[in-house]
XYZ file of C-alpha atoms in Angstrom:
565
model
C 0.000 0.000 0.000
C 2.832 2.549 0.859
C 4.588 1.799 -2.928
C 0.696 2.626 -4.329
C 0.576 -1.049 -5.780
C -2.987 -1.894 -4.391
C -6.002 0.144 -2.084
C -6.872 -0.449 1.070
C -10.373 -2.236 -0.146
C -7.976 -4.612 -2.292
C -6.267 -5.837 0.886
C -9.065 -6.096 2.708
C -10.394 -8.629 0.137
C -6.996 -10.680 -0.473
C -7.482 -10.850 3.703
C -10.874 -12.590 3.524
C -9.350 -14.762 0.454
C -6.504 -15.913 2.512
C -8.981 -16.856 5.563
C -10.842 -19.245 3.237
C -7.675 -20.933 1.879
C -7.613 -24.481 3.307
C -3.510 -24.567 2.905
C -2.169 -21.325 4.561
C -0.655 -18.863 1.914
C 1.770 -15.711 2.172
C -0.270 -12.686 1.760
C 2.076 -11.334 -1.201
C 0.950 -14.698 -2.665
C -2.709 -13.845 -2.831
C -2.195 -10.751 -3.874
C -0.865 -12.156 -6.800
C -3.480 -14.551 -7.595
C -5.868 -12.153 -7.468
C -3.953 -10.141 -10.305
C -3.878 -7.027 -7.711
C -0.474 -6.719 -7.868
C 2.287 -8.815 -10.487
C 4.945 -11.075 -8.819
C 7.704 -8.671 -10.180
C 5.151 -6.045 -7.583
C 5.505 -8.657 -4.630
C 9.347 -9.393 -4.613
C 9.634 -5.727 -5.192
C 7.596 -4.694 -2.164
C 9.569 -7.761 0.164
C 12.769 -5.868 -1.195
C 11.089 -2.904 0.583
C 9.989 -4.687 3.660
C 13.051 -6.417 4.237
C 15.308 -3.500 3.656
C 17.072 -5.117 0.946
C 17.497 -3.767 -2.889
C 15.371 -4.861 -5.432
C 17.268 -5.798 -8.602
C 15.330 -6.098 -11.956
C 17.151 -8.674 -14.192
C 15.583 -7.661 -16.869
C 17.365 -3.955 -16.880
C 20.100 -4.564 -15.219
C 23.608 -4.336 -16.885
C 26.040 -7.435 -15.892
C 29.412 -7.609 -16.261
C 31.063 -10.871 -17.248
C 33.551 -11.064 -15.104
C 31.396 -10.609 -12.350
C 29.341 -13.674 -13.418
C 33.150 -15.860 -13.875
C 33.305 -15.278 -9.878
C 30.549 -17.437 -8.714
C 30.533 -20.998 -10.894
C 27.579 -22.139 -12.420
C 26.489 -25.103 -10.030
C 27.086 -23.020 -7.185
C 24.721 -19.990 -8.859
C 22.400 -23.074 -9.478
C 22.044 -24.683 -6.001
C 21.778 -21.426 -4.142
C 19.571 -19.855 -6.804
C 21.387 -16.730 -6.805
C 23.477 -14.340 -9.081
C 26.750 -11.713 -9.188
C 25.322 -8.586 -10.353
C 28.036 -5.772 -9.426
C 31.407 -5.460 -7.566
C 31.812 -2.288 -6.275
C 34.231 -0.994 -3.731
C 35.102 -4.729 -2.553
C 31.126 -5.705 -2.487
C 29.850 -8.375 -4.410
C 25.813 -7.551 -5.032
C 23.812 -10.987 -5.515
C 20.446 -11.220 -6.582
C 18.888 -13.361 -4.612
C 15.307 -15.420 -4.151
C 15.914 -15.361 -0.402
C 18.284 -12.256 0.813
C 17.527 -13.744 4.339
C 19.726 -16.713 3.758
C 22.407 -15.919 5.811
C 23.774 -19.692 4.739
C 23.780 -18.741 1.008
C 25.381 -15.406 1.791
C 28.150 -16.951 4.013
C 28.728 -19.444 0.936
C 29.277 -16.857 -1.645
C 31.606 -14.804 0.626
C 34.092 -17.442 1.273
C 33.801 -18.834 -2.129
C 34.717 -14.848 -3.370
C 36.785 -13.397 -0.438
C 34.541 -10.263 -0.996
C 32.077 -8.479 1.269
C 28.521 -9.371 -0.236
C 25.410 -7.311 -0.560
C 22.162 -8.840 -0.942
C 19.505 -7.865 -3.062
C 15.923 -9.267 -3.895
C 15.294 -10.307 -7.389
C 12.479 -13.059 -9.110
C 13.164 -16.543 -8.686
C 12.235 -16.970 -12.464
C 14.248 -14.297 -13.944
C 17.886 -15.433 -11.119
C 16.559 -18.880 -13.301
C 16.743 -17.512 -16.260
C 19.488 -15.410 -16.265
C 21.648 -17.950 -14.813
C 21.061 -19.797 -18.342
C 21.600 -16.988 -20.595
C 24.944 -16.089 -18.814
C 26.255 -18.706 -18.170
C 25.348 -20.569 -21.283
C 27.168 -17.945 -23.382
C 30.287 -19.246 -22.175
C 29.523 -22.201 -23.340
C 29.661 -22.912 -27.337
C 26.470 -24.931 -27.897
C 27.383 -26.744 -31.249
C 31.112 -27.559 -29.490
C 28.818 -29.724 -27.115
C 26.941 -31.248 -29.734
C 30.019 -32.100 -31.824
C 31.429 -33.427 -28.618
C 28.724 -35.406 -27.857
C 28.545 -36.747 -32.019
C 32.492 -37.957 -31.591
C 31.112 -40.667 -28.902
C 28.934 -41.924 -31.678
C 32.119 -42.250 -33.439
C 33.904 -43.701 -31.096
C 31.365 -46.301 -29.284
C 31.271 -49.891 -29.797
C 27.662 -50.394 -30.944
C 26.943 -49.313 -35.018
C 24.975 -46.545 -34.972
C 25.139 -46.415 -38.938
C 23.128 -49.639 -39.032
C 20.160 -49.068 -41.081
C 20.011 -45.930 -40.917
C 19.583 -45.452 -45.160
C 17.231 -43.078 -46.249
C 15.982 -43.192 -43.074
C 14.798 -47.074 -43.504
C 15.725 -48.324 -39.279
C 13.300 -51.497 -40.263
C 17.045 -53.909 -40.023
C 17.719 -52.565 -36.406
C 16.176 -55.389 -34.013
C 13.840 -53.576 -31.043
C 16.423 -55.386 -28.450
C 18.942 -53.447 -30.599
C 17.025 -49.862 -30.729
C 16.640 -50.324 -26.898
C 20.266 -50.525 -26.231
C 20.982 -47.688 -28.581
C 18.552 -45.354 -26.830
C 20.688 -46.681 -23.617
C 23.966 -45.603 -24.478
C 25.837 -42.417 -22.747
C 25.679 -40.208 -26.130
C 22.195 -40.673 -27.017
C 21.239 -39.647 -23.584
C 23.282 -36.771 -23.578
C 22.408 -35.624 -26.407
C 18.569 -35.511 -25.412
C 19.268 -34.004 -22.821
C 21.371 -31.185 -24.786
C 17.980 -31.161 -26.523
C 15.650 -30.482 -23.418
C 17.880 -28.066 -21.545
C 18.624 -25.844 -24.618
C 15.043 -25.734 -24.860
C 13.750 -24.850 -21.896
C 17.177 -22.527 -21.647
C 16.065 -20.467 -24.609
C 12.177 -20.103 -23.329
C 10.860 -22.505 -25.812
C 7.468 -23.637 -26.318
C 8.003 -26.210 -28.699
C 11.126 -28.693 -29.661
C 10.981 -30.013 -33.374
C 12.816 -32.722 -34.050
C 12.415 -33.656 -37.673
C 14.286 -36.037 -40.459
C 15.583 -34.960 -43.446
C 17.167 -36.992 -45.890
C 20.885 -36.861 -44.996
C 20.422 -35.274 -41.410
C 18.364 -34.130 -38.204
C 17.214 -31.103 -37.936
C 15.890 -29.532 -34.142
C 14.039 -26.453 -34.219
C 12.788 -24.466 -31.276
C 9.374 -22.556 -31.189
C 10.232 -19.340 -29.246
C 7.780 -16.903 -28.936
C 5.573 -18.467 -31.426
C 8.462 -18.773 -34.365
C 10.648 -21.203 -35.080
C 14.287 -21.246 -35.084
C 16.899 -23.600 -36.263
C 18.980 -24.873 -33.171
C 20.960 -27.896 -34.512
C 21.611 -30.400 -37.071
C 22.938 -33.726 -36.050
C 24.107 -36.554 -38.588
C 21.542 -39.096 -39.637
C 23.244 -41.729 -38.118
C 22.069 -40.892 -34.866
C 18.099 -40.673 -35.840
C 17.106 -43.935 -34.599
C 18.557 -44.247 -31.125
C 17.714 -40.605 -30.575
C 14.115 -40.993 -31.513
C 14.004 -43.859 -29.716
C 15.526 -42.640 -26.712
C 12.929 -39.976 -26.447
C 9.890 -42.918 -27.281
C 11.307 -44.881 -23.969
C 11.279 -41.450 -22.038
C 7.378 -40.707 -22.972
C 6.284 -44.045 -22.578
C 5.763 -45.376 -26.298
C 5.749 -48.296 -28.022
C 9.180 -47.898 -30.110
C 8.141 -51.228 -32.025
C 5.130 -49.056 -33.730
C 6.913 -47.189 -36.307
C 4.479 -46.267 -38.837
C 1.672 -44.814 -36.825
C 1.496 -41.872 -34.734
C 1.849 -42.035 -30.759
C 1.224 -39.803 -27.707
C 2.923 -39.514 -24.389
C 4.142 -37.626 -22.073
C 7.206 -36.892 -19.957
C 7.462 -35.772 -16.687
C 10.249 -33.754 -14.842
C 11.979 -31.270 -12.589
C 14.596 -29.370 -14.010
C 16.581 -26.676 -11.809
C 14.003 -26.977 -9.014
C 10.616 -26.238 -11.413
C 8.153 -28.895 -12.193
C 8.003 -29.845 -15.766
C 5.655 -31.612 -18.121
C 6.375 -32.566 -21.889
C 4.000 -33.480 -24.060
C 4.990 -35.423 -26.544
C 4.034 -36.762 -30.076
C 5.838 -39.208 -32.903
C 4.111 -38.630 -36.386
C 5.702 -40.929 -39.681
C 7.370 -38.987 -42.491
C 9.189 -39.694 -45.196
C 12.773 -39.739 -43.593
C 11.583 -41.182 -40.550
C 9.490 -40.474 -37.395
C 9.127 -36.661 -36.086
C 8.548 -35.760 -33.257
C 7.252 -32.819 -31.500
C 7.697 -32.073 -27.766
C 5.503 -29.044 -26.169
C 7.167 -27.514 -23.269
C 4.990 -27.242 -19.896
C 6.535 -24.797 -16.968
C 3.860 -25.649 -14.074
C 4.967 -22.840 -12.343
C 3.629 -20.252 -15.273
C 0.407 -21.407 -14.663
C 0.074 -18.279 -12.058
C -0.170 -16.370 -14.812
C -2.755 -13.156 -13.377
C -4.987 -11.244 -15.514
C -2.937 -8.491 -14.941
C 0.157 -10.021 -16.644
C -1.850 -11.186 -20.538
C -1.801 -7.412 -21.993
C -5.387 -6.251 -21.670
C -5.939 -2.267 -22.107
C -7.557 -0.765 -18.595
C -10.507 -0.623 -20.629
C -10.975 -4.365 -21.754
C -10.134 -5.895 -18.293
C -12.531 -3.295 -16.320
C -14.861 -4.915 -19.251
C -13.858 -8.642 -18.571
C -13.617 -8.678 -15.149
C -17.161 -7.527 -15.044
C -18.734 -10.786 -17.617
C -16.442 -13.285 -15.357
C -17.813 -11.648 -12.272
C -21.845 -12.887 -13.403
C -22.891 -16.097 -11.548
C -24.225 -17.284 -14.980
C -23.626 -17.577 -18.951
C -21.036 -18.347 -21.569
C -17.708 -17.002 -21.946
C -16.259 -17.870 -25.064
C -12.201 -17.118 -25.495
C -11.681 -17.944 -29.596
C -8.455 -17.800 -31.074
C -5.887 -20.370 -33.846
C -3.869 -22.836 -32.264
C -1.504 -21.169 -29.941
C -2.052 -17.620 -29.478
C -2.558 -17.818 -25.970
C -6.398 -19.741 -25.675
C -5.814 -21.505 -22.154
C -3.133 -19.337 -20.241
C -6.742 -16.572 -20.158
C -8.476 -19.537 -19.136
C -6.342 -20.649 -16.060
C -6.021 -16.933 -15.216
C -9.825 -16.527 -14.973
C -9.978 -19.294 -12.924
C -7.493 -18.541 -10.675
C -8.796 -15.247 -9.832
C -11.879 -17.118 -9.229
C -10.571 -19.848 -7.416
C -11.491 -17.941 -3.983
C -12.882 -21.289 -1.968
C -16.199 -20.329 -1.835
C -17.146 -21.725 -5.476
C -16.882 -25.445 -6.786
C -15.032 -24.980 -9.713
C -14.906 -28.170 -12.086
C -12.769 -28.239 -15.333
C -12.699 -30.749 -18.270
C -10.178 -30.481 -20.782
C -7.993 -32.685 -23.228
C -5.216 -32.392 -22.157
C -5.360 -31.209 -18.222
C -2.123 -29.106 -19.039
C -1.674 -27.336 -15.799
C -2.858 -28.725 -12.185
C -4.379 -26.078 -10.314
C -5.315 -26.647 -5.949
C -8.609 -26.328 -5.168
C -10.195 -27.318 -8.672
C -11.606 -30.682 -9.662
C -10.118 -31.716 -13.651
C -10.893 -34.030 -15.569
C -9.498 -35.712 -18.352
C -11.078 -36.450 -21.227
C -10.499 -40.670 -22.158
C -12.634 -41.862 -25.126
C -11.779 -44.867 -24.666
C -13.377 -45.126 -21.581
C -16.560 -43.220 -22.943
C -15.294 -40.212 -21.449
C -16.159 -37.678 -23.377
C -16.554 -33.518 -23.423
C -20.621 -34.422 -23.588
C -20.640 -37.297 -21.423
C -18.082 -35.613 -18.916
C -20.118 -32.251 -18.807
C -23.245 -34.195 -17.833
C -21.756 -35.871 -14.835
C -20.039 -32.464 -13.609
C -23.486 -30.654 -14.056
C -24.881 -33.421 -11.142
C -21.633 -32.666 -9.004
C -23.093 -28.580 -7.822
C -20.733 -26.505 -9.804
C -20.691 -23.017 -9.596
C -18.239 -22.357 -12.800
C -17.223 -25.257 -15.316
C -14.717 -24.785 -17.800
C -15.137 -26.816 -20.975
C -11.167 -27.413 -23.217
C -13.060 -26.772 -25.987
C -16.329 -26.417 -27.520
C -15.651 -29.459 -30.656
C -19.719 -30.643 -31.746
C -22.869 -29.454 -31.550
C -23.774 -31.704 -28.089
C -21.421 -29.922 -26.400
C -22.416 -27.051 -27.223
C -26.111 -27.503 -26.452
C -25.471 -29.099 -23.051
C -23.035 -25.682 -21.890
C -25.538 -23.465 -23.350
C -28.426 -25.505 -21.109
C -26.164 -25.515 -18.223
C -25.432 -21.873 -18.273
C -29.064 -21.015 -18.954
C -29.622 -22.846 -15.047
C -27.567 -20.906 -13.154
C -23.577 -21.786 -14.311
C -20.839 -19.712 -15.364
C -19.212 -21.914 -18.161
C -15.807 -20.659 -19.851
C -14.514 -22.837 -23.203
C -12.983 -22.067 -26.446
C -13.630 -22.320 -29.890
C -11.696 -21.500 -32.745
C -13.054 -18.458 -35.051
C -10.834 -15.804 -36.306
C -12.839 -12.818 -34.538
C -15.290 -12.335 -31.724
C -18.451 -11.932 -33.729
C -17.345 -15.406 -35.669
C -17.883 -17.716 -32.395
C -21.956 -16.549 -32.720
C -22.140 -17.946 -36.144
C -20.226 -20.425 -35.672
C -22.528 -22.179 -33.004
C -25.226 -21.134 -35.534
C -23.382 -23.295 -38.148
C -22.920 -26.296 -35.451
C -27.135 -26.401 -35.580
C -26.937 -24.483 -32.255
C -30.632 -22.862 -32.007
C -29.940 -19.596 -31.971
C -32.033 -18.131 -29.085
C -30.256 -20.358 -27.052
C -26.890 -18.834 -27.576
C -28.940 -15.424 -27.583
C -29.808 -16.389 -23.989
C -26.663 -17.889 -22.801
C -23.548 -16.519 -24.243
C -22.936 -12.881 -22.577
C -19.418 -12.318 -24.016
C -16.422 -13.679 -26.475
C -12.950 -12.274 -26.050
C -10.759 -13.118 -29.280
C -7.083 -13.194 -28.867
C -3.563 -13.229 -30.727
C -0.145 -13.558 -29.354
C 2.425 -10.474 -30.143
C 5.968 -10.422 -29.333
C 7.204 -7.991 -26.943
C 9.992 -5.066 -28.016
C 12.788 -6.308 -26.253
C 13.469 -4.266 -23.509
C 17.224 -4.226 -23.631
C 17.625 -2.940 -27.217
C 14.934 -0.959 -27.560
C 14.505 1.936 -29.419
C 12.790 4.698 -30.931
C 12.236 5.665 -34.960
C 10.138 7.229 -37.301
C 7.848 5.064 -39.232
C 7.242 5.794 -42.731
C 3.786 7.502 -43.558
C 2.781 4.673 -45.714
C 3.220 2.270 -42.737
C 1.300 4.303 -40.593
C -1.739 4.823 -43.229
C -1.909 0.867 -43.489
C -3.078 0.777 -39.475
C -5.771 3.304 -39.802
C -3.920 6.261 -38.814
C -3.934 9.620 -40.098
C -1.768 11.932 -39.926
C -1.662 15.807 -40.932
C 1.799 16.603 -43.414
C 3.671 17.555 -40.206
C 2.782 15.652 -37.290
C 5.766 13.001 -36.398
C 4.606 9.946 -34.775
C 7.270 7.598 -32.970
C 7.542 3.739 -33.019
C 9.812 1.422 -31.163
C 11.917 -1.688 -32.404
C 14.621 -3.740 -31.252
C 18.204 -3.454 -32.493
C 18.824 -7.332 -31.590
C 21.529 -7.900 -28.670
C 22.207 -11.279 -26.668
C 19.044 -10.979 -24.372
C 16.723 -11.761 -27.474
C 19.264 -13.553 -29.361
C 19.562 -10.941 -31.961
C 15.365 -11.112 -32.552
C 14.681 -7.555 -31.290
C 12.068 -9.287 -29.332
C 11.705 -11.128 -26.237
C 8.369 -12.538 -24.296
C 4.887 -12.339 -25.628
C 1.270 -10.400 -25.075
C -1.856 -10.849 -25.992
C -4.002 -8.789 -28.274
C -7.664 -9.165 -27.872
C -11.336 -8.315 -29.150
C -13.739 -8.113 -26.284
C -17.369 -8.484 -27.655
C -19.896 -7.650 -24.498
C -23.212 -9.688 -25.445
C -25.668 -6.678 -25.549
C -29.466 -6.386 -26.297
C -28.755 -5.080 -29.951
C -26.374 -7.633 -30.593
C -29.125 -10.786 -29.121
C -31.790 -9.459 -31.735
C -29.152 -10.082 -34.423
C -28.368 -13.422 -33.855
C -32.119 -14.357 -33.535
C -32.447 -12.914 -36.627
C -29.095 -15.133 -38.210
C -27.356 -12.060 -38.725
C -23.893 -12.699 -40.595
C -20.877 -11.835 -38.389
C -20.211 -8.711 -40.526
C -23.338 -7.409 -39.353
C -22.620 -8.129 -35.611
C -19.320 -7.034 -35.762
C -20.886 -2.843 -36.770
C -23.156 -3.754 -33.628
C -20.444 -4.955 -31.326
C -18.434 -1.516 -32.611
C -21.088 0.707 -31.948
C -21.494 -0.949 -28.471
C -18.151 0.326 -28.265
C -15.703 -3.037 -29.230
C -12.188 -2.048 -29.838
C -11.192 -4.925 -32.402
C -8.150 -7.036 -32.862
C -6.853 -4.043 -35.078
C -7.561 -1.438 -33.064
C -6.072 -3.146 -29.927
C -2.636 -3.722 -31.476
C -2.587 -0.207 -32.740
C -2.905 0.758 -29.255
C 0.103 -1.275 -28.299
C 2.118 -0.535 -30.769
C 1.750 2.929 -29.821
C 2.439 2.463 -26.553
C 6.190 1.059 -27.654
C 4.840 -2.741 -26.524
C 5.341 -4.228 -30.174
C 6.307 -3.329 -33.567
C 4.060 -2.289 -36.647
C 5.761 -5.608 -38.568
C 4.904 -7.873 -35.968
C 1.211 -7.085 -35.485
C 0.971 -7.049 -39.888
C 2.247 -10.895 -39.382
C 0.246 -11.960 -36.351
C -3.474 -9.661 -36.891
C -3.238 -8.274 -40.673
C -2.099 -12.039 -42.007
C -3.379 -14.195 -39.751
């Protein structure tokens, strides 16, 4: 309250929250949850409590030689960082700056005097792998891991033609998967993508090599080729990791690996699909830990969360969040329900996949096998008193019908479904054979949503765009007004991109009276769209105007994600 982060009416409601909880939680904590205040906001106001520094790793300038004092393990183990030397002080940033152990540890280790300073657990995390790693030439370890191919006892070259493995027994494909290099070099794999902030880890045959790519804020990137001899045991190392049959060759598989890497929970999902060349196969990155993810933190103007916050507040109706593949769908969802997730409402989720595990909900996985399914599974949760249900994804028209019916008796459902706009999810239930005063009656709002990249905050800076550029959003200018964009130059932070993180951009369309009649009437979703405008519906364009603008993202950006997608 004394930084002006949050109001006294605010605190007085995280208080009551924290009451309710059934495990005990640190106030700072609910704060957060409640998308009050960011997590950046709560280690910053510790930093104040605690008398200790607060050190953004995001700004902050580093000296290498500072980082050369303190060796990587150590920096690992104690989760902290060498930020400055000045005068004969050492400043760390630290998760805990109370760890008088950790402190004591770095002193000896340095022979300096240290200062302490408060800085987030994530970004000490992160920075410790973009340091240290640059000392570190990445394709050196992958060549050094490729000469223990060379040098091993078991062929690695057998049957490994045009990417025909059919002569290599299973007992054989085992053992390769089994040996030192093929396990290293998976690992190289995994760490370099979670290192980098990857969503995604391609790992795909060619005809005379591997290639891995890495998905990093939604584009991919070229990490690594490795020699075609090594295809087999490597994509069978990773089928024995997730669980798979690595007999079935010539159909597509699903699993799923689980693990903690420096101290955060991890969850890989993981898929095998038959090409040409040989099997690829895709693993999607899951950080558990980003699942706390507040409203606060996805990019919504003042205007559009005031909006939001007031449809997820109702105790009844749709909530549609509509999007493509990737650009963001589920991280609103989980937000939404963790600011709900007070302990007052039963809050029951079914999804396929459950990708993050949140206390105090009840999930459910979808198994067709089993006769689970999104219709059968929303029946059963509709007889277990639910206050809010939250459907994956709205896929046929029985699902539909069933959320609509449940909303229309008292629930607050919250699914997706993929249209390009806001206005499109209305027709599109229209198209499923959805009646059309029951989504008149039911849905009361659909926020569609893209995924920007983010200026990159070391490198940024300012220019003037040319006029032509500036016409193309919508924006005009008299002969000599100046308008000013921002860009990154590319440094080491975003890996010469110019970017680094993402944000969403997003369409809020408020169900209103005018906007019911229409779809009664089967109004197209040009028509709704003037209607949802007039109501006063900033649209995808208009929203990542607004943030470009604001120096958030970059006019080329926002033409590849909105104006071409």
């Amino acid at each position: 309250m004394r930084l002006g982060l949050i109001k006294r009416d605010q605190l007085n409601q995280a208080l009551e929250r924290q009451k309710l909880l059934k495990r005990q939680e640190a106030l700072g904590d609910v704060l957060v949850s409640m998308g009050f205040i960011s997590e950046k906001d709560r280690v910053r106001g510790l930093g104040e409590q605690w008398g200790v520094p607060f050190v953004d790793l995001q700004e902050a300038e580093i000296d290498p030689a500072v980082i050369k004092l303190v060796p990587e393990s150590v920096a690992r183990k104690l989760k902290v960082l060498p930020v400055a030397r000045k005068n004969g002080r050492l400043t760390i940033a630290m998760k805990n700056p109370l760890d008088i152990f950790a402190i004591d540890e770095v002193r000896l280790m340095t022979g300096t005097d240290v200062e302490p300073g408060i800085a987030l657990e994530e970004e000490i995390i992160t920075a410790i792998a973009r340091l240290y790693r640059t000392q570190i030439n990445v394709s050196e370890q992958v060549d050094s891991v490729i000469k223990e191919f060379d040098t091993g006892e078991i062929d690695f070259d057998a049957g490994s033609d045009e990417g025909d493995d059919e002569d290599i027994s299973i007992e054989q494909l085992r053992e390769l998967s089994e040996e030192a290099p093929v396990i290293k070099l998976a690992n190289l794999i995994v760490s370099r993508g979670i290192s980098d902030g990857g969503s995604d880890i391609h790992i795909e045959p060619a005809k005379d090599y591997v290639r891995v790519r890495l998905r990093v804020d939604g584009v991919l990137n070229e990490i690594m080729r490795v020699p075609k001899k090594v295809q087999s045991s490597l994509v069978s190392r990773f089928k024995i990791m997730a669980e798979m049959d690595i007999a079935t060759k010539r159909s597509p598989q699903d699993g799923r690996i689980g693990a903690v890497i420096d101290g955060k929970q991890f969850d890989f999902r993981v898929s095998t699909l038959p090409s040409v060349f040989g099997e690829k196969i895709v693993l999607r990155i899951l950080d558990k830990s980003s699942v706390s993810v507040g409203l606060h933190k996805l990019g919504m103007l003042p205007e559009t969360m005031e909006k939001f916050e007031g449809l997820i507040s109702r105790t009844y109706g749709i909530i549609l969040v509509t999007g493509p593949t990737g650009s963001g769908k589920s991280t609103t969802l989980y937000s939404v329900l963790s600011k709900l997730n007070s302990g007052e409402k039963n809050i029951l989720t079914i999804e396929d996949p459950v990708e993050y595990e949140l206390e105090g909900l009840t999930q459910v996985q979808i198994n067709n096998r089993a006769g689970l399914t999104f219709p059968a599974g929303l029946r059963t949760m509709l007889r277990q008193d639910p206050d809010i249900a939250m459907v994956g994804e709205i896929r046929d028209a029985e699902t539909a019908i069933i959320a609509t019916e449940a909303a229309l008796t008292g629930h607050l459902v919250l699914s997706t479904l993929h249209t390009n706009d806001a206005p499109g999810a209305m027709t599109r239930l229209v198209e499923m054979g959805i009646e059309p005063f029951l989504i008149a009656s039911s849905v009361i709002g659909v926020l569609a949503q893209r995924l920007v990249r983010v200026v990159c905050p070391k490198c940024k800076e300012q220019y003037t765009p040319p006029r032509d550029a500036v016409g193309r959003l919508g924006i005009e200018l008299d002969s000599d007004t100046k308008i000013t964009f921002y860009r990154g130059r590319g440094c080491d932070f975003c890996r010469g991109t110019g970017y680094k993180g993402r944000l969403g951009v997003y369409e809020l369309m408020v169900v209103t009276d005018r906007v019911r009649d229409l779809v009664l009437q089967k109004s197209s979703a040009h028509v709704l769209r003037e209607a949802a405008m007039d109501s006063g519906m900033k649209t995808l364009k208009d929203d990542a105007v607004a943030k470009i603008l604001l120096g958030q993202t970059t006019l080329e950006e926002c033409l590849r994600v909105i104006y071409a997608g």
